[in-house]
């Protein structure tokens, strides 16, 4: 049964609407003012909110802003109830993102039609989300075996060579390259597993609206950026190519998963640009926003592909041999959603790419 939250300060009107909607097979939860309405909306699930505008304590606009700012209630269809439909009020509500205005007392047919239209639209959105989720699961099932088996083959192959050979027949110079190959394959395997686990964690946080996550400690973001940038450059043997530009003062802030974002972007810059070409990693504070940007002079991303970046997407794979799950930027985008950040990608084929992320944060004074 579909559940509606009715927020109305007029007790007679509220009682009548509850009875009418109940007769139409809706499960109705009601609140006598805005504060109670917000509390009930956050405490339990509702499929739609009907809310009066003129109320004591919190008016309808304040209720709307409170619910839209919370991940758990942000996507619930919201209909305003108003005794008079003023053009300025309607314009204000629509700019804010309200789904509709209903003038009260509204004929029951008009009220039910407005409710059904919004519930049907929400249902279609959920069905599309489900289809995308199913497609994602299918892609996941097809990619996991390859991404796990490839490094495992290297590990098993080199281990078998060492086991089958007489220890006395293998010199130190022969064993070290094999051990390095095993280590490299194991690290790739571990990285792949961590990416899948992180992707699942972020999807869970996204669907549940949970804002918790790793990185609750206020870290020095400059130290993190410098350390990870240097580590990735060393991994790709690009130490001379990497320029890390940081402010002279430390930036202390809490950004969940910040270290993963830095590692992913610098790793991509190294992977998709030639050795000897410059890579610039920057972290800076602008007002109440942390900006992280990574620039390379690599092969770039075609303009028609920029809007298609998503999970498991790797462009021009038939032209370039490349390893990886294709989850990197999808994870970055989920982290940005989790942190309410922004993403800007500027790329020119054969000239390079600049990825800029913005994180709204409260930082400690330098």
CSV table of C-alpha atoms in Angstrom, one decimal:
chain,number,residue,atom,x,y,z
A,1,UNK,CA,0.0,0.0,0.0
A,2,UNK,CA,1.3,3.4,-1.0
A,3,UNK,CA,2.0,5.7,2.0
A,4,UNK,CA,1.4,9.4,2.0
A,5,UNK,CA,2.5,12.0,4.6
A,6,UNK,CA,0.0,14.8,5.0
A,7,UNK,CA,1.3,18.0,6.7
A,8,UNK,CA,-1.7,20.3,7.5
A,9,UNK,CA,-2.3,22.6,10.4
A,10,UNK,CA,-6.1,22.8,10.0
A,11,UNK,CA,-7.4,19.9,12.1
A,12,UNK,CA,-10.8,19.7,10.3
A,13,UNK,CA,-9.3,19.7,6.8
A,14,UNK,CA,-6.5,17.3,7.9
A,15,UNK,CA,-9.1,14.9,9.3
A,16,UNK,CA,-11.2,15.0,6.2
A,17,UNK,CA,-8.3,14.5,3.8
A,18,UNK,CA,-7.0,11.5,5.8
A,19,UNK,CA,-10.4,9.9,5.6
A,20,UNK,CA,-10.8,10.5,1.9
A,21,UNK,CA,-7.3,9.2,1.0
A,22,UNK,CA,-7.7,6.2,3.3
A,23,UNK,CA,-11.0,5.3,1.4
A,24,UNK,CA,-8.9,5.4,-1.8
A,25,UNK,CA,-6.6,2.7,-0.3
A,26,UNK,CA,-3.7,5.0,0.7
A,27,UNK,CA,-1.9,4.5,4.0
A,28,UNK,CA,-1.9,8.1,5.4
A,29,UNK,CA,0.4,9.5,8.0
A,30,UNK,CA,-0.5,13.0,9.2
A,31,UNK,CA,1.3,15.8,11.0
A,32,UNK,CA,-0.2,19.0,12.5
A,33,UNK,CA,2.8,21.3,11.7
A,34,UNK,CA,6.0,21.5,9.7
A,35,UNK,CA,8.3,20.4,12.5
A,36,UNK,CA,6.3,17.2,13.2
A,37,UNK,CA,6.1,16.6,9.5
A,38,UNK,CA,9.9,16.7,9.0
A,39,UNK,CA,10.4,14.5,12.0
A,40,UNK,CA,7.9,11.9,10.7
A,41,UNK,CA,9.3,12.0,7.2
A,42,UNK,CA,12.8,11.2,8.5
A,43,UNK,CA,11.6,8.5,10.9
A,44,UNK,CA,9.8,6.3,8.3
A,45,UNK,CA,9.3,5.8,4.6
A,46,UNK,CA,6.7,7.7,2.6
A,47,UNK,CA,5.9,7.5,-1.1
A,48,UNK,CA,4.6,11.1,-1.4
A,49,UNK,CA,4.3,14.3,0.8
A,50,UNK,CA,1.3,16.6,0.7
A,51,UNK,CA,2.2,19.8,2.6
A,52,UNK,CA,0.4,23.0,3.4
A,53,UNK,CA,2.3,26.3,2.8
A,54,UNK,CA,1.1,28.6,5.6
A,55,UNK,CA,1.8,26.9,8.9
A,56,UNK,CA,3.3,27.9,12.3
A,57,UNK,CA,6.8,26.9,13.4
A,58,UNK,CA,7.9,25.8,9.8
A,59,UNK,CA,6.1,26.9,6.7
A,60,UNK,CA,5.8,24.6,3.7
A,61,UNK,CA,8.9,26.0,1.9
A,62,UNK,CA,11.0,25.3,5.0
A,63,UNK,CA,9.7,21.8,5.2
A,64,UNK,CA,10.5,21.3,1.5
A,65,UNK,CA,14.0,22.6,1.9
A,66,UNK,CA,14.6,20.4,5.0
A,67,UNK,CA,13.4,17.2,3.2
A,68,UNK,CA,15.3,17.9,0.0
A,69,UNK,CA,18.5,18.5,1.9
A,70,UNK,CA,18.4,15.0,3.5
A,71,UNK,CA,19.4,12.0,1.3
A,72,UNK,CA,16.7,9.8,2.7
A,73,UNK,CA,13.9,12.1,1.7
A,74,UNK,CA,15.4,14.1,-1.2
A,75,UNK,CA,13.7,12.1,-4.0
A,76,UNK,CA,10.2,11.8,-2.4
A,77,UNK,CA,7.5,13.5,-4.6
A,78,UNK,CA,6.4,16.7,-2.9
A,79,UNK,CA,3.0,18.5,-3.5
A,80,UNK,CA,2.2,21.9,-2.0
A,81,UNK,CA,-1.3,22.6,-0.6
A,82,UNK,CA,-2.4,26.2,-0.6
A,83,UNK,CA,-5.6,28.2,0.0
A,84,UNK,CA,-4.6,30.6,-2.7
A,85,UNK,CA,-2.5,30.1,-5.8
A,86,UNK,CA,-0.3,33.2,-6.1
A,87,UNK,CA,1.9,33.4,-9.2
A,88,UNK,CA,4.9,34.4,-7.1
A,89,UNK,CA,4.3,31.5,-4.7
A,90,UNK,CA,4.0,29.0,-7.6
A,91,UNK,CA,7.2,30.4,-9.2
A,92,UNK,CA,9.1,30.2,-5.9
A,93,UNK,CA,8.0,26.6,-5.4
A,94,UNK,CA,8.8,25.5,-8.9
A,95,UNK,CA,12.2,27.1,-8.8
A,96,UNK,CA,12.9,25.2,-5.6
A,97,UNK,CA,11.8,21.9,-7.3
A,98,UNK,CA,8.3,21.2,-6.0
A,99,UNK,CA,6.3,18.7,-8.1
A,100,UNK,CA,3.0,20.5,-8.1
A,101,UNK,CA,0.6,23.0,-6.4
A,102,UNK,CA,-2.9,22.0,-5.3
A,103,UNK,CA,-5.4,24.6,-4.4
A,104,UNK,CA,-7.5,23.7,-1.3
A,105,UNK,CA,-10.1,22.6,-0.9
A,106,UNK,CA,-9.5,20.7,-4.1
A,107,UNK,CA,-12.0,18.3,-5.7
A,108,UNK,CA,-11.1,14.7,-4.7
A,109,UNK,CA,-10.7,13.8,-8.4
A,110,UNK,CA,-8.2,16.6,-9.0
A,111,UNK,CA,-6.3,15.6,-5.8
A,112,UNK,CA,-6.2,11.9,-6.7
A,113,UNK,CA,-5.1,12.6,-10.2
A,114,UNK,CA,-2.2,14.8,-9.1
A,115,UNK,CA,-1.1,12.2,-6.6
A,116,UNK,CA,-1.3,9.3,-9.1
A,117,UNK,CA,0.7,11.3,-11.8
A,118,UNK,CA,3.5,11.9,-9.3
A,119,UNK,CA,3.5,8.3,-8.0
A,120,UNK,CA,3.5,7.0,-11.6
A,121,UNK,CA,6.5,9.2,-12.5
A,122,UNK,CA,8.4,8.1,-9.4
A,123,UNK,CA,7.6,4.4,-10.2
A,124,UNK,CA,9.0,4.8,-13.7
A,125,UNK,CA,12.1,6.4,-12.3
A,126,UNK,CA,12.6,3.4,-10.0
A,127,UNK,CA,12.0,0.9,-12.8
A,128,UNK,CA,14.7,2.7,-14.9
A,129,UNK,CA,17.0,2.6,-11.9
A,130,UNK,CA,16.3,-1.1,-11.5
A,131,UNK,CA,17.1,-1.7,-15.2
A,132,UNK,CA,20.4,0.1,-14.9
A,133,UNK,CA,21.2,-1.9,-11.8
A,134,UNK,CA,20.4,-5.2,-13.5
A,135,UNK,CA,22.6,-4.2,-16.5
A,136,UNK,CA,25.4,-3.2,-14.1
A,137,UNK,CA,25.1,-6.6,-12.3
A,138,UNK,CA,25.3,-8.4,-15.7
A,139,UNK,CA,28.4,-6.4,-16.7
A,140,UNK,CA,29.9,-7.1,-13.3
A,141,UNK,CA,29.4,-10.8,-13.7
A,142,UNK,CA,31.0,-10.8,-17.1
A,143,UNK,CA,34.1,-8.7,-16.0
A,144,UNK,CA,34.9,-10.2,-12.6
A,145,UNK,CA,36.3,-13.5,-13.9
A,146,UNK,CA,38.7,-11.8,-16.3
A,147,UNK,CA,39.9,-9.2,-13.9
A,148,UNK,CA,40.6,-11.9,-11.2
A,149,UNK,CA,41.9,-14.7,-13.4
A,150,UNK,CA,44.4,-12.7,-15.4
A,151,UNK,CA,46.6,-11.7,-12.4
A,152,UNK,CA,46.0,-15.1,-10.8
A,153,UNK,CA,47.4,-16.8,-14.0
A,154,UNK,CA,50.6,-14.8,-13.5
A,155,UNK,CA,50.9,-15.7,-9.9
A,156,UNK,CA,50.3,-19.4,-10.4
A,157,UNK,CA,52.5,-19.5,-13.5
A,158,UNK,CA,55.6,-18.0,-11.8
A,159,UNK,CA,55.0,-20.0,-8.6
A,160,UNK,CA,54.9,-23.2,-10.6
A,161,UNK,CA,58.2,-22.3,-12.3
A,162,UNK,CA,59.8,-21.8,-9.0
A,163,UNK,CA,58.4,-25.0,-7.5
A,164,UNK,CA,59.3,-27.2,-10.5
A,165,UNK,CA,62.9,-26.0,-10.8
A,166,UNK,CA,65.5,-27.3,-8.5
A,167,UNK,CA,66.3,-24.5,-6.0
A,168,UNK,CA,70.0,-25.0,-6.7
A,169,UNK,CA,69.4,-24.4,-10.4
A,170,UNK,CA,67.9,-20.9,-9.9
A,171,UNK,CA,70.1,-18.0,-9.2
A,172,UNK,CA,69.1,-14.9,-7.2
A,173,UNK,CA,69.0,-13.0,-10.5
A,174,UNK,CA,66.5,-15.5,-11.9
A,175,UNK,CA,64.3,-15.6,-8.8
A,176,UNK,CA,64.0,-11.9,-8.2
A,177,UNK,CA,62.2,-11.1,-11.6
A,178,UNK,CA,59.7,-14.0,-10.9
A,179,UNK,CA,59.1,-12.7,-7.4
A,180,UNK,CA,58.5,-9.2,-8.7
A,181,UNK,CA,56.1,-10.5,-11.3
A,182,UNK,CA,54.2,-12.4,-8.6
A,183,UNK,CA,54.1,-9.3,-6.4
A,184,UNK,CA,52.9,-7.1,-9.2
A,185,UNK,CA,50.1,-9.5,-10.2
A,186,UNK,CA,49.1,-9.9,-6.5
A,187,UNK,CA,48.9,-6.1,-6.1
A,188,UNK,CA,46.8,-5.8,-9.2
A,189,UNK,CA,44.5,-8.5,-7.9
A,190,UNK,CA,44.2,-6.8,-4.5
A,191,UNK,CA,43.5,-3.4,-6.2
A,192,UNK,CA,40.7,-4.9,-8.3
A,193,UNK,CA,39.1,-6.5,-5.2
A,194,UNK,CA,39.3,-3.3,-3.3
A,195,UNK,CA,37.6,-1.4,-6.1
A,196,UNK,CA,34.7,-3.8,-6.4
A,197,UNK,CA,34.2,-3.7,-2.6
A,198,UNK,CA,34.4,0.1,-2.5
A,199,UNK,CA,32.0,0.4,-5.4
A,200,UNK,CA,29.5,-1.8,-3.6
A,201,UNK,CA,29.9,0.2,-0.4
A,202,UNK,CA,29.3,3.5,-2.2
A,203,UNK,CA,26.2,2.1,-4.0
A,204,UNK,CA,24.9,0.9,-0.6
A,205,UNK,CA,25.4,4.4,0.9
A,206,UNK,CA,23.8,5.9,-2.1
A,207,UNK,CA,20.6,3.8,-1.9
A,208,UNK,CA,20.3,4.0,1.9
A,209,UNK,CA,21.0,7.7,2.1
A,210,UNK,CA,23.7,7.0,4.7
A,211,UNK,CA,26.2,9.8,4.9
A,212,UNK,CA,28.7,8.0,7.0
A,213,UNK,CA,31.9,6.6,5.5
A,214,UNK,CA,35.6,6.4,5.9
A,215,UNK,CA,37.6,9.5,6.4
A,216,UNK,CA,35.7,11.0,9.4
A,217,UNK,CA,39.0,12.3,10.8
A,218,UNK,CA,40.1,15.8,9.8
A,219,UNK,CA,43.2,15.0,7.8
A,220,UNK,CA,45.9,17.3,6.3
A,221,UNK,CA,44.8,17.0,2.7
A,222,UNK,CA,48.1,18.5,1.4
A,223,UNK,CA,50.1,15.6,3.1
A,224,UNK,CA,47.7,13.0,1.6
A,225,UNK,CA,47.9,14.6,-1.9
A,226,UNK,CA,51.7,14.8,-1.8
A,227,UNK,CA,52.2,11.3,-0.4
A,228,UNK,CA,49.8,9.5,-2.8
A,229,UNK,CA,50.9,11.6,-5.9
A,230,UNK,CA,54.5,10.6,-5.2
A,231,UNK,CA,53.6,6.9,-4.6
A,232,UNK,CA,51.6,6.7,-7.9
A,233,UNK,CA,54.4,8.4,-9.8
A,234,UNK,CA,56.9,5.9,-8.4
A,235,UNK,CA,54.7,3.0,-9.3
A,236,UNK,CA,54.5,4.1,-12.9
A,237,UNK,CA,58.2,5.2,-13.0
A,238,UNK,CA,57.0,8.8,-13.7
A,239,UNK,CA,58.7,10.6,-10.7
A,240,UNK,CA,60.3,13.2,-13.0
A,241,UNK,CA,57.0,13.8,-14.8
A,242,UNK,CA,54.9,14.5,-11.7
A,243,UNK,CA,54.5,18.1,-10.6
A,244,UNK,CA,52.6,18.4,-7.3
A,245,UNK,CA,51.4,22.0,-6.6
A,246,UNK,CA,50.2,22.6,-3.0
A,247,UNK,CA,49.7,25.7,-0.9
A,248,UNK,CA,52.4,26.5,1.7
A,249,UNK,CA,49.9,26.0,4.6
A,250,UNK,CA,48.2,22.8,5.6
A,251,UNK,CA,44.6,22.2,4.8
A,252,UNK,CA,42.8,20.2,7.5
A,253,UNK,CA,39.3,18.9,6.5
A,254,UNK,CA,37.1,15.8,6.5
A,255,UNK,CA,36.4,14.4,3.0
A,256,UNK,CA,35.4,10.8,3.0
A,257,UNK,CA,37.4,8.7,0.6
A,258,UNK,CA,39.6,11.6,-0.4
A,259,UNK,CA,42.8,9.5,-0.6
A,260,UNK,CA,41.1,7.1,-3.1
A,261,UNK,CA,40.1,10.0,-5.3
A,262,UNK,CA,43.7,11.3,-5.4
A,263,UNK,CA,45.1,7.9,-6.2
A,264,UNK,CA,42.5,7.1,-8.9
A,265,UNK,CA,43.0,10.4,-10.8
A,266,UNK,CA,46.8,10.3,-10.7
A,267,UNK,CA,46.8,6.7,-11.6
A,268,UNK,CA,44.6,7.4,-14.7
A,269,UNK,CA,46.8,10.3,-15.7
A,270,UNK,CA,49.9,8.1,-15.6
A,271,UNK,CA,48.1,5.2,-17.4
A,272,UNK,CA,46.7,7.3,-20.3
A,273,UNK,CA,49.7,9.5,-21.0
A,274,UNK,CA,53.2,8.7,-22.3
A,275,UNK,CA,56.2,8.5,-20.1
A,276,UNK,CA,58.2,11.8,-20.3
A,277,UNK,CA,55.0,14.0,-20.7
A,278,UNK,CA,54.1,16.2,-17.7
A,279,UNK,CA,51.4,15.5,-15.1
A,280,UNK,CA,50.2,18.2,-12.7
A,281,UNK,CA,48.5,17.4,-9.4
A,282,UNK,CA,47.0,20.3,-7.5
A,283,UNK,CA,45.1,20.7,-4.3
A,284,UNK,CA,44.0,24.1,-3.1
A,285,UNK,CA,41.5,25.9,-0.9
A,286,UNK,CA,39.0,28.4,-2.4
A,287,UNK,CA,36.6,29.8,0.1
A,288,UNK,CA,34.8,26.9,1.6
A,289,UNK,CA,35.7,24.5,-1.1
A,290,UNK,CA,38.6,22.1,-1.7
A,291,UNK,CA,39.6,21.9,-5.3
A,292,UNK,CA,41.6,18.9,-6.5
A,293,UNK,CA,42.7,18.8,-10.2
A,294,UNK,CA,44.9,16.5,-12.2
A,295,UNK,CA,46.2,17.4,-15.7
A,296,UNK,CA,48.0,15.2,-18.3
A,297,UNK,CA,49.0,15.5,-21.9
A,298,UNK,CA,47.8,12.1,-22.9
A,299,UNK,CA,45.4,10.7,-25.5
A,300,UNK,CA,42.3,12.5,-24.1
A,301,UNK,CA,38.7,11.5,-24.2
A,302,UNK,CA,36.5,12.1,-27.3
A,303,UNK,CA,33.8,14.7,-26.6
A,304,UNK,CA,31.0,12.3,-27.5
A,305,UNK,CA,32.2,9.9,-24.7
A,306,UNK,CA,32.5,12.4,-21.8
A,307,UNK,CA,28.8,12.2,-20.8
A,308,UNK,CA,28.9,8.4,-21.0
A,309,UNK,CA,31.5,7.8,-18.3
A,310,UNK,CA,30.1,5.2,-15.9
A,311,UNK,CA,30.7,1.9,-14.3
A,312,UNK,CA,32.8,-0.5,-16.3
A,313,UNK,CA,33.1,2.0,-19.2
A,314,UNK,CA,36.5,2.0,-21.0
A,315,UNK,CA,36.6,3.9,-24.3
A,316,UNK,CA,38.5,2.9,-27.4
A,317,UNK,CA,39.6,-0.4,-25.7
A,318,UNK,CA,39.7,-1.9,-29.2
A,319,UNK,CA,42.4,0.6,-30.2
A,320,UNK,CA,44.4,0.5,-26.9
A,321,UNK,CA,45.4,-2.5,-24.9
A,322,UNK,CA,44.6,-1.6,-21.3
A,323,UNK,CA,44.0,-3.4,-18.1
A,324,UNK,CA,41.4,-2.5,-15.5
A,325,UNK,CA,37.8,-3.0,-14.5
A,326,UNK,CA,36.6,0.4,-15.8
A,327,UNK,CA,35.3,1.3,-12.3
A,328,UNK,CA,37.7,4.1,-11.6
A,329,UNK,CA,35.8,7.2,-12.6
A,330,UNK,CA,32.4,5.6,-11.7
A,331,UNK,CA,33.8,5.3,-8.1
A,332,UNK,CA,35.0,8.9,-8.2
A,333,UNK,CA,31.5,10.1,-9.3
A,334,UNK,CA,29.9,8.1,-6.5
A,335,UNK,CA,32.3,9.6,-4.0
A,336,UNK,CA,31.4,13.1,-5.3
A,337,UNK,CA,27.7,12.3,-4.8
A,338,UNK,CA,28.4,11.1,-1.3
A,339,UNK,CA,30.3,14.3,-0.5
A,340,UNK,CA,27.9,16.6,-2.6
A,341,UNK,CA,30.9,17.6,-4.7
A,342,UNK,CA,31.3,18.7,-8.3
A,343,UNK,CA,33.1,17.1,-11.3
A,344,UNK,CA,34.5,18.9,-14.4
A,345,UNK,CA,36.4,17.1,-17.1
A,346,UNK,CA,38.1,19.1,-19.9
A,347,UNK,CA,39.6,16.9,-22.6
A,348,UNK,CA,41.0,17.3,-26.1
A,349,UNK,CA,41.8,14.1,-28.0
A,350,UNK,CA,45.6,13.7,-28.5
A,351,UNK,CA,46.3,16.7,-26.3
A,352,UNK,CA,45.3,15.7,-22.8
A,353,UNK,CA,42.8,15.8,-20.0
A,354,UNK,CA,42.2,17.9,-16.9
A,355,UNK,CA,39.9,16.5,-14.2
A,356,UNK,CA,38.8,19.0,-11.5
A,357,UNK,CA,36.9,18.1,-8.4
A,358,UNK,CA,35.3,20.4,-5.9
A,359,UNK,CA,34.4,19.4,-2.3
A,360,UNK,CA,32.3,21.8,-0.2
A,361,UNK,CA,33.9,21.5,3.3
A,362,UNK,CA,34.4,23.3,6.6
A,363,UNK,CA,38.2,23.5,7.1
A,364,UNK,CA,40.4,24.4,10.0
A,365,UNK,CA,42.0,27.8,9.6
A,366,UNK,CA,45.5,27.6,8.2
